[in-house]
Short mmCIF file of C-alpha atoms and ligand atoms in Angstrom, two decimals:
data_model
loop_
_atom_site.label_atom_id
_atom_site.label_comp_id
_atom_site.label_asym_id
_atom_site.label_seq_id
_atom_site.Cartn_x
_atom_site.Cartn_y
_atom_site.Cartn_z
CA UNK A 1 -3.88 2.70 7.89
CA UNK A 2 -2.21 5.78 8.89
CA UNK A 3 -3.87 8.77 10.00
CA UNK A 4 -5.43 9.84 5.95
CA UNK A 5 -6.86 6.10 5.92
CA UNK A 6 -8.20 6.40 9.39
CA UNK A 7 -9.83 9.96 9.36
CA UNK A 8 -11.33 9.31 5.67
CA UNK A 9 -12.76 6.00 7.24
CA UNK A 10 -14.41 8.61 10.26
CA UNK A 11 -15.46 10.76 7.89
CA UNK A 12 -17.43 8.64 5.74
CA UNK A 13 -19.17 7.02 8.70
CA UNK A 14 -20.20 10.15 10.08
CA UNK A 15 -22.01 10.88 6.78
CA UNK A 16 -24.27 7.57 6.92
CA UNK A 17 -24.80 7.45 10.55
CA UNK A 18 -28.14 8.80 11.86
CA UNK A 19 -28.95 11.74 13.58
CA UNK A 20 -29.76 9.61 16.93
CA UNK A 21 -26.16 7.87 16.23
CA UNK A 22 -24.68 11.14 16.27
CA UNK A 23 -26.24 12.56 19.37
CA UNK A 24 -25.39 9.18 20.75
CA UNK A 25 -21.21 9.06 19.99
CA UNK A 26 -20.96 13.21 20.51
CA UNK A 27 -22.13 12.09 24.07
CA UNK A 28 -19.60 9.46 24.57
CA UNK A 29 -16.72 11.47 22.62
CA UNK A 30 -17.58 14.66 24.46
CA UNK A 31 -17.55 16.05 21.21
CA UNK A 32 -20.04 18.48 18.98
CA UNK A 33 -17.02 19.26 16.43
CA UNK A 34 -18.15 18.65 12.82
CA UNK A 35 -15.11 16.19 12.83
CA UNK A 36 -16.21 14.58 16.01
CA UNK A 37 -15.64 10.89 14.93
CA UNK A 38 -12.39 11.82 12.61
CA UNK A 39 -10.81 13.57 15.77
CA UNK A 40 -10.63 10.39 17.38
CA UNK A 41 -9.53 8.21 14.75
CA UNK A 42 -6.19 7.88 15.64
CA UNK A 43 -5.98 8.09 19.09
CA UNK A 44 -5.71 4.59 19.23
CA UNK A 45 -2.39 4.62 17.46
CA UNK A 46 -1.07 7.17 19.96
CA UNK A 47 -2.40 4.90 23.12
CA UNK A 48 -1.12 2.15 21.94
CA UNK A 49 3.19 3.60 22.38
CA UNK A 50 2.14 4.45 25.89
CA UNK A 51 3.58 2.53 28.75
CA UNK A 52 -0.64 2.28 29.83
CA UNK A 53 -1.57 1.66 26.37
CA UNK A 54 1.10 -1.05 25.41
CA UNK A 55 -1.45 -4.05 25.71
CA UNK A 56 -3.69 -3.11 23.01
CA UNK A 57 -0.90 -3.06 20.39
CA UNK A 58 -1.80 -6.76 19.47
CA UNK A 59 -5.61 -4.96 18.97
CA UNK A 60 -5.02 -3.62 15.31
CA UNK A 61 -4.38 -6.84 13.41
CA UNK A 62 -4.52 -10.67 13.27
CA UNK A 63 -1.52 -12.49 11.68
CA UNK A 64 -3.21 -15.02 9.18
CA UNK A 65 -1.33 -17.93 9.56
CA UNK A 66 -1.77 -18.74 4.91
CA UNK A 67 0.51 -18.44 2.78
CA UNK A 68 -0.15 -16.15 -0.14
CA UNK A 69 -0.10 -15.91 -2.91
CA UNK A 70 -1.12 -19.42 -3.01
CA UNK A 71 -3.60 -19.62 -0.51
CA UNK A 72 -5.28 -16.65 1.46
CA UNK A 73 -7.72 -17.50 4.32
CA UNK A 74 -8.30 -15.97 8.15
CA UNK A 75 -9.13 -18.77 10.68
CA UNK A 76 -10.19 -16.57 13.67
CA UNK A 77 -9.42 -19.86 16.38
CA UNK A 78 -6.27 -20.57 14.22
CA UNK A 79 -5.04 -16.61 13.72
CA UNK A 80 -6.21 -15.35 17.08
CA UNK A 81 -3.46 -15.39 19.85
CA UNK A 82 -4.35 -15.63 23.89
CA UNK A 83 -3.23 -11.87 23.85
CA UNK A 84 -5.50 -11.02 21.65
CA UNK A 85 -6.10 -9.88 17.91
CA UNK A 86 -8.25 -6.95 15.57
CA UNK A 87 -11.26 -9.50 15.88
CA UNK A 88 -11.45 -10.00 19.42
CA UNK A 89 -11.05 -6.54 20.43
CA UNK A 90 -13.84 -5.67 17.99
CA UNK A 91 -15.92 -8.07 19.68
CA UNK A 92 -14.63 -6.86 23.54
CA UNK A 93 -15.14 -2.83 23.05
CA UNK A 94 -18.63 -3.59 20.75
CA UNK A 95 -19.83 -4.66 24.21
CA UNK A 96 -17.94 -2.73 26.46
CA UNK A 97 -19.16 0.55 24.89
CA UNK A 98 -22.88 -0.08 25.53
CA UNK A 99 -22.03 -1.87 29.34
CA UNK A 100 -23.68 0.16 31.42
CA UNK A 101 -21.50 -0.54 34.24
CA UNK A 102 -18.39 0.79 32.69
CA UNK A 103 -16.91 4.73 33.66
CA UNK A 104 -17.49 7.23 30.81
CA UNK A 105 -13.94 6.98 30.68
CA UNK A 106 -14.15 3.39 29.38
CA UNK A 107 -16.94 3.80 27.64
CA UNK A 108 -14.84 6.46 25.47
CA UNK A 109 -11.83 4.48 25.41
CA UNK A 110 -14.03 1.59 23.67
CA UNK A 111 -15.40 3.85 20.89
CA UNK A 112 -12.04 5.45 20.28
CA UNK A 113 -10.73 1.80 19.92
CA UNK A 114 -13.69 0.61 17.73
CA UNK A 115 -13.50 3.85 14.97
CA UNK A 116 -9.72 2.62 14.63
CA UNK A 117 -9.77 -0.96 14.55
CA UNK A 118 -13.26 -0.93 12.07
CA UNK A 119 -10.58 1.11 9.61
CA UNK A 120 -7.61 -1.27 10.50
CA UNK A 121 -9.44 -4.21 9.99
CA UNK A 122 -9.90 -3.61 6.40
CA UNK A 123 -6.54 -3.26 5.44
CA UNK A 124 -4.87 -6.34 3.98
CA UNK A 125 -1.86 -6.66 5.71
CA UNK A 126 -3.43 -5.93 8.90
CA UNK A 127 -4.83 -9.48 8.09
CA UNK A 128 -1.58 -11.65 7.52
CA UNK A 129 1.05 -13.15 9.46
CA UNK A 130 3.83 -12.77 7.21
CA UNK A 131 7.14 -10.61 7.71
CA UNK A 132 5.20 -8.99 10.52
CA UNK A 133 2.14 -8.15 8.40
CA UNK A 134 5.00 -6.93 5.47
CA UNK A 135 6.90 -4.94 8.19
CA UNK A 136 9.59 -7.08 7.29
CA UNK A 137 9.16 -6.81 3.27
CA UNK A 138 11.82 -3.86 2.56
CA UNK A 139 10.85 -1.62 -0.45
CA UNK A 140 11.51 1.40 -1.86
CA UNK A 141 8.41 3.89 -3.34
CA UNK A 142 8.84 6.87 -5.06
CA UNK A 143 12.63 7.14 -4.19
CA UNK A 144 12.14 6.20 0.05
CA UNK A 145 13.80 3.16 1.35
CA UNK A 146 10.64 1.55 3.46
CA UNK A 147 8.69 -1.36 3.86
CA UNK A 148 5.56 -2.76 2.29
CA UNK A 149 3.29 -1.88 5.43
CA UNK A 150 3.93 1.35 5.58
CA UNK A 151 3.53 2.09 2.07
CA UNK A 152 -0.15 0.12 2.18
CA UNK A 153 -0.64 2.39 5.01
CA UNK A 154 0.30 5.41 4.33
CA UNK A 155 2.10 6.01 1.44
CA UNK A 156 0.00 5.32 -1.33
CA UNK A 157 -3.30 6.39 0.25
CA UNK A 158 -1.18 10.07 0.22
CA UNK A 159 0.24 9.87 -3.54
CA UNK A 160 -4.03 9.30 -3.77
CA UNK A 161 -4.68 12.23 -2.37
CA UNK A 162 -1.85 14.73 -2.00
CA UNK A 163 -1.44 14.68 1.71
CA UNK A 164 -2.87 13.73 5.23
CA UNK A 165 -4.55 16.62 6.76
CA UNK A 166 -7.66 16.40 8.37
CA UNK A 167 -9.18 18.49 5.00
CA UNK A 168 -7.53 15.97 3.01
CA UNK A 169 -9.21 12.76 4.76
CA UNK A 170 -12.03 15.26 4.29
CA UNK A 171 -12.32 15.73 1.13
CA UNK A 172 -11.45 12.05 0.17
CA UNK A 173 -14.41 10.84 2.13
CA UNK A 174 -16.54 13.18 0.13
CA UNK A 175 -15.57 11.21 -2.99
CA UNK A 176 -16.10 8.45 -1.64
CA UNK A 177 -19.50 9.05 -0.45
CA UNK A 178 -20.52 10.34 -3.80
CA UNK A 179 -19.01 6.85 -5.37
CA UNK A 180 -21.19 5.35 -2.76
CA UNK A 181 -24.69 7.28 -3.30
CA UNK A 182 -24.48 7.48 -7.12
CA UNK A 183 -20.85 5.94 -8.33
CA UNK A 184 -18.84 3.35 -8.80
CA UNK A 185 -20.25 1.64 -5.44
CA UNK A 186 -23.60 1.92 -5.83
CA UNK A 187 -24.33 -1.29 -6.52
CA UNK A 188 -21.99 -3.00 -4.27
CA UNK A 189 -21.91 -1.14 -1.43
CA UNK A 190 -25.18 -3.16 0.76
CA UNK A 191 -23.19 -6.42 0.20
CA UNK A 192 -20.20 -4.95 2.43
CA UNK A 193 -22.72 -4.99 5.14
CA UNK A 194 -24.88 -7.89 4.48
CA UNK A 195 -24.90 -9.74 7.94
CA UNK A 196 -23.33 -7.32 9.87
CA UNK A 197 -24.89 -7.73 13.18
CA UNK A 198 -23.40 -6.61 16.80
CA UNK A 199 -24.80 -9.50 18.53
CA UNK A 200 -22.29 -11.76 16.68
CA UNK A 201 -19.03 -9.73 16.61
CA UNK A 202 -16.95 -12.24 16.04
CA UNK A 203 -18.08 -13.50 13.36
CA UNK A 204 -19.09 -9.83 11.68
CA UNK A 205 -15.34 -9.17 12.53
CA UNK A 206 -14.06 -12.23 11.22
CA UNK A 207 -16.04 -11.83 7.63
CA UNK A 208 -14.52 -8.07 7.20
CA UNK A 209 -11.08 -9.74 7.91
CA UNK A 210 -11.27 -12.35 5.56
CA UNK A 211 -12.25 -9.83 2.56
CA UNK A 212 -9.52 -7.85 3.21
CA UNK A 213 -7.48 -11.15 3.45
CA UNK A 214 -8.12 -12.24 0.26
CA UNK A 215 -6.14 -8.77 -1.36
CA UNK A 216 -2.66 -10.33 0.07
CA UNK A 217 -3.10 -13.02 -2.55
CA UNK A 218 -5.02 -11.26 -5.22
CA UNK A 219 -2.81 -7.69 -5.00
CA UNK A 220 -0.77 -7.34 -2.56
CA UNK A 221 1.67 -9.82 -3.25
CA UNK A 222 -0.14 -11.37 -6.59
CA UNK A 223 3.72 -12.13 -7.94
CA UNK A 224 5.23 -13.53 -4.50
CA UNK A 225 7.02 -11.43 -1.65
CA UNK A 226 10.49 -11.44 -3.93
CA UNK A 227 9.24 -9.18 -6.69
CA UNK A 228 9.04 -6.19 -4.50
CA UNK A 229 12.15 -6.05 -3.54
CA UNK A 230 13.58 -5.11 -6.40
CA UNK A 231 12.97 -1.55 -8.37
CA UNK A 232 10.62 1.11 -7.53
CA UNK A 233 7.10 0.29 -6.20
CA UNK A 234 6.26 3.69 -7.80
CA UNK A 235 4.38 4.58 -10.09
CA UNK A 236 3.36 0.57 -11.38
CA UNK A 237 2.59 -1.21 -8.14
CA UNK A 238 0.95 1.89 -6.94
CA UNK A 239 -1.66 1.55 -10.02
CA UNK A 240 -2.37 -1.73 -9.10
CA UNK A 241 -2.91 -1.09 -5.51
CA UNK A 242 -4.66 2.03 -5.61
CA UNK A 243 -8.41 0.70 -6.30
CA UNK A 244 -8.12 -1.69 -3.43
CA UNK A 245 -6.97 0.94 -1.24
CA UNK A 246 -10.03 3.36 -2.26
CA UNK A 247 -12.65 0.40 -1.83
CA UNK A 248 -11.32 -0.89 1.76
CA UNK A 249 -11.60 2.73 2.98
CA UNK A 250 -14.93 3.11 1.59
CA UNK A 251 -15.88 -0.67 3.21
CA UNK A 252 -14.30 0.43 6.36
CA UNK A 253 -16.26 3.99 6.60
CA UNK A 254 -19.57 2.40 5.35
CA UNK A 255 -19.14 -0.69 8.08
CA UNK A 256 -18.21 1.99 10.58
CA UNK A 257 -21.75 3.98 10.16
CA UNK A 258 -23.68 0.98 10.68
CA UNK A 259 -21.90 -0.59 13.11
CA UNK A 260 -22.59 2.68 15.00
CA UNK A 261 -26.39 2.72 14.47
CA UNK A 262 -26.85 -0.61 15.85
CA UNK A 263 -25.23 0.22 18.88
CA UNK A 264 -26.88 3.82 19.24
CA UNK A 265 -30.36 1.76 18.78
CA UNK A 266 -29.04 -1.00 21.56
CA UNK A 267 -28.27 1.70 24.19
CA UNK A 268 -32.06 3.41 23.59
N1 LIG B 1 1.80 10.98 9.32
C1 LIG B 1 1.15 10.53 8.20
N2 LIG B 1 1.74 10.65 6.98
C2 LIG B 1 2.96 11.20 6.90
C3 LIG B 1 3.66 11.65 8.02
C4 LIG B 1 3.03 11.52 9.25
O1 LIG B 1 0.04 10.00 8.31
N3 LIG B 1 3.51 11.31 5.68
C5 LIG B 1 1.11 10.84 10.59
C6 LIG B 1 1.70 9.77 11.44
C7 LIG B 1 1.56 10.30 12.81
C8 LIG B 1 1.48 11.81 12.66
O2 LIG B 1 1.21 12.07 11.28
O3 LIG B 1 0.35 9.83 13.36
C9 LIG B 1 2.73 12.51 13.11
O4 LIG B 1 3.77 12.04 12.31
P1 LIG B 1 5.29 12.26 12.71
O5 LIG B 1 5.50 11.39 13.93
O6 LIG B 1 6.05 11.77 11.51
O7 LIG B 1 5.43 13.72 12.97
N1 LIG B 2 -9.73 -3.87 29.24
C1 LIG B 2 -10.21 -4.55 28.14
N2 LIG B 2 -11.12 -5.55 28.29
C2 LIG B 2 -11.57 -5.84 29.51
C3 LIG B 2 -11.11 -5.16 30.64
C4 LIG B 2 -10.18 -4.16 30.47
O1 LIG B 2 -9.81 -4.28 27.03
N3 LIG B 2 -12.48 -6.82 29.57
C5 LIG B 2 -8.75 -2.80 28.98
C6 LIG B 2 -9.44 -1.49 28.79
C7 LIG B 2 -9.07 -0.72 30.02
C8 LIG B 2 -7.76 -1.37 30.42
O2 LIG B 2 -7.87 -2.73 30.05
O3 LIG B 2 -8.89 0.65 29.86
C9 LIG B 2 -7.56 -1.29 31.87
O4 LIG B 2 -8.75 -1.71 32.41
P1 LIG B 2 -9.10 -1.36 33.91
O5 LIG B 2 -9.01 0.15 33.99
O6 LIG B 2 -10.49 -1.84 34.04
O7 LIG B 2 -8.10 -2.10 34.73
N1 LIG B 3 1.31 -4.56 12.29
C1 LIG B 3 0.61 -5.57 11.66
N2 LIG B 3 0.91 -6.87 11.90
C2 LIG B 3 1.92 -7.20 12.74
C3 LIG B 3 2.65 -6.19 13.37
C4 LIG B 3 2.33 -4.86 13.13
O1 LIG B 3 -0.33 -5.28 10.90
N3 LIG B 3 2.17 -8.48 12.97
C5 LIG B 3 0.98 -3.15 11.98
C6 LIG B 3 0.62 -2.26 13.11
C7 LIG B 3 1.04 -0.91 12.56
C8 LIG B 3 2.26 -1.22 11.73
O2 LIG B 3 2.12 -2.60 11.38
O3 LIG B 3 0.05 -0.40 11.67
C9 LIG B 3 3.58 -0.94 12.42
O4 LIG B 3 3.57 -1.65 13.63
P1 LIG B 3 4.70 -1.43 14.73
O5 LIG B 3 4.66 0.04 15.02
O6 LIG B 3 4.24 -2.28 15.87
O7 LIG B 3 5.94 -1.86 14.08
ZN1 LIG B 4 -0.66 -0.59 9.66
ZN1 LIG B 5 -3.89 0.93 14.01
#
């Protein structure tokens, strides 16, 4: 996600978390702002251009080796290079952050990391191999000549909302916390939890991949790769997209809180 996905994601969690959760990540964050978990929702995307910061670049997907629309699956031992991947690194700073052995510099770094890659982790093409995760899939959307990542990303998640400001992620995560509590999630919303459980990352990780997986096939690329290469994305494919978008935000914000309170109640 770019930075409107990432901050709405930060924004929603800091809404569910509890009170002892919050105490708990202002400590680590060094931060009492009321955006103290959206402020750091990107840094990972900055770290990971630096020359210091180059080896967690692998950290904020895994390249499903299916082949949608056919067939969509994640296969963490199959998808999951020696380098690394979204899962592993999920599973590597979910006990880093709570190692009591580690600097309060690392012990930031690994909640910065885990804020982003929860968020990442839900978007589709952050779970599949091909064309470099749609890097590779040249469109154009609302007149720009890009690519089909960016426009999952970014793009659309801005025509949603009208722009990427910190008061835009926001306000979007207050919608989406009132779909939650009373709205078009409320009935849904426990099930993108159900078995979460920080003493079995991996496989927490690896379930929140392959539900995001399963949108390649279903609508991201429901026609094959071919028929988005040709006319304007905007305004059709962006009506087709646009729930999915909404919902893995909301998944990755509400995944984020409780992730959080299970490892503020670890570290007690
Ligand atoms: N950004 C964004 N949406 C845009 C333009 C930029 O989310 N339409 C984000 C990406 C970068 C930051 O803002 O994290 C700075 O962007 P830039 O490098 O384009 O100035
Ligand atoms: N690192 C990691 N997993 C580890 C050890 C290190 O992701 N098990 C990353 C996070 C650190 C970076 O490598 O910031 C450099 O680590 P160090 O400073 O310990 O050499
Ligand atoms: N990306 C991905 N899968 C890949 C390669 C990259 O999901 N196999 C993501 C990471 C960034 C975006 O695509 O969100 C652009 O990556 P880069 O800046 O590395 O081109
Ligand atoms: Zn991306
Ligand atoms: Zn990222």
């Amino acid at each position: 996600w770019g930075s409107l996905g990432h901050e709405t994601v930060a924004y929603i969690a800091q809404d569910y978390i509890k009170d002892t959760t919050k105490s708990w990540a202002q400590g680590i964050l060094s931060d009492t702002s009321d955006s103290y978990l959206a402020s750091h929702a990107t840094w990972a995307d900055t770290y990971r251009y630096t020359a210091a910061g180059k080896y967690s670049a692998p950290y904020h997907f895994i390249d499903a080796m299916d082949s949608p629309p056919s067939s969509c699956n994640v296969d963490y031992e199959r998808d999951c290079p020696a380098e690394g991947c979204s899962i592993s690194a999920i599973a590597n700073f979910t006990q880093r952050v709570n190692d009591g052995r580690l600097s309060a510099e690392h012990k930031l770094e690994a909640l910065q990391f885990l804020i982003h890659f929860l968020g990442d982790i839900t978007q589709p093409l952050h779970d599949e191999n091909y064309k470099l995760g749609g890097n590779d899939v040249d469109v154009t959307y609302d007149g720009d000549s890009t690519n089909l990542h960016h426009i999952w990303d970014t793009n659309m998640p801005e025509s949603l909302r009208g722009g990427y400001a910190l008061t835009d992620a926001q306000s979007w995560a207050s919608d989406i916390v009132t779909d939650i509590n009373s709205g078009k999630y409320s009935s849904e919303a426990a099930s993108w939890v159900q078995g979460d459980e920080i003493s079995d990352a991996i496989g927490s990780a690896t379930r929140w991949a392959s539900d995001a997986n399963a949108y390649v096939c279903s609508t991201v690329v429901p026609n094959g790769w071919d028929s988005l290469s040709s006319g304007d994305l905007y305004p059709d494919y962006y009506k087709s997209s646009i729930d999915v978008i909404e919902l893995q935000i909301a998944k990755g914000g509400y995944r984020l809180a409780g992730w959080l309170d299970q490892l503020a109640d670890a570290d007690a």
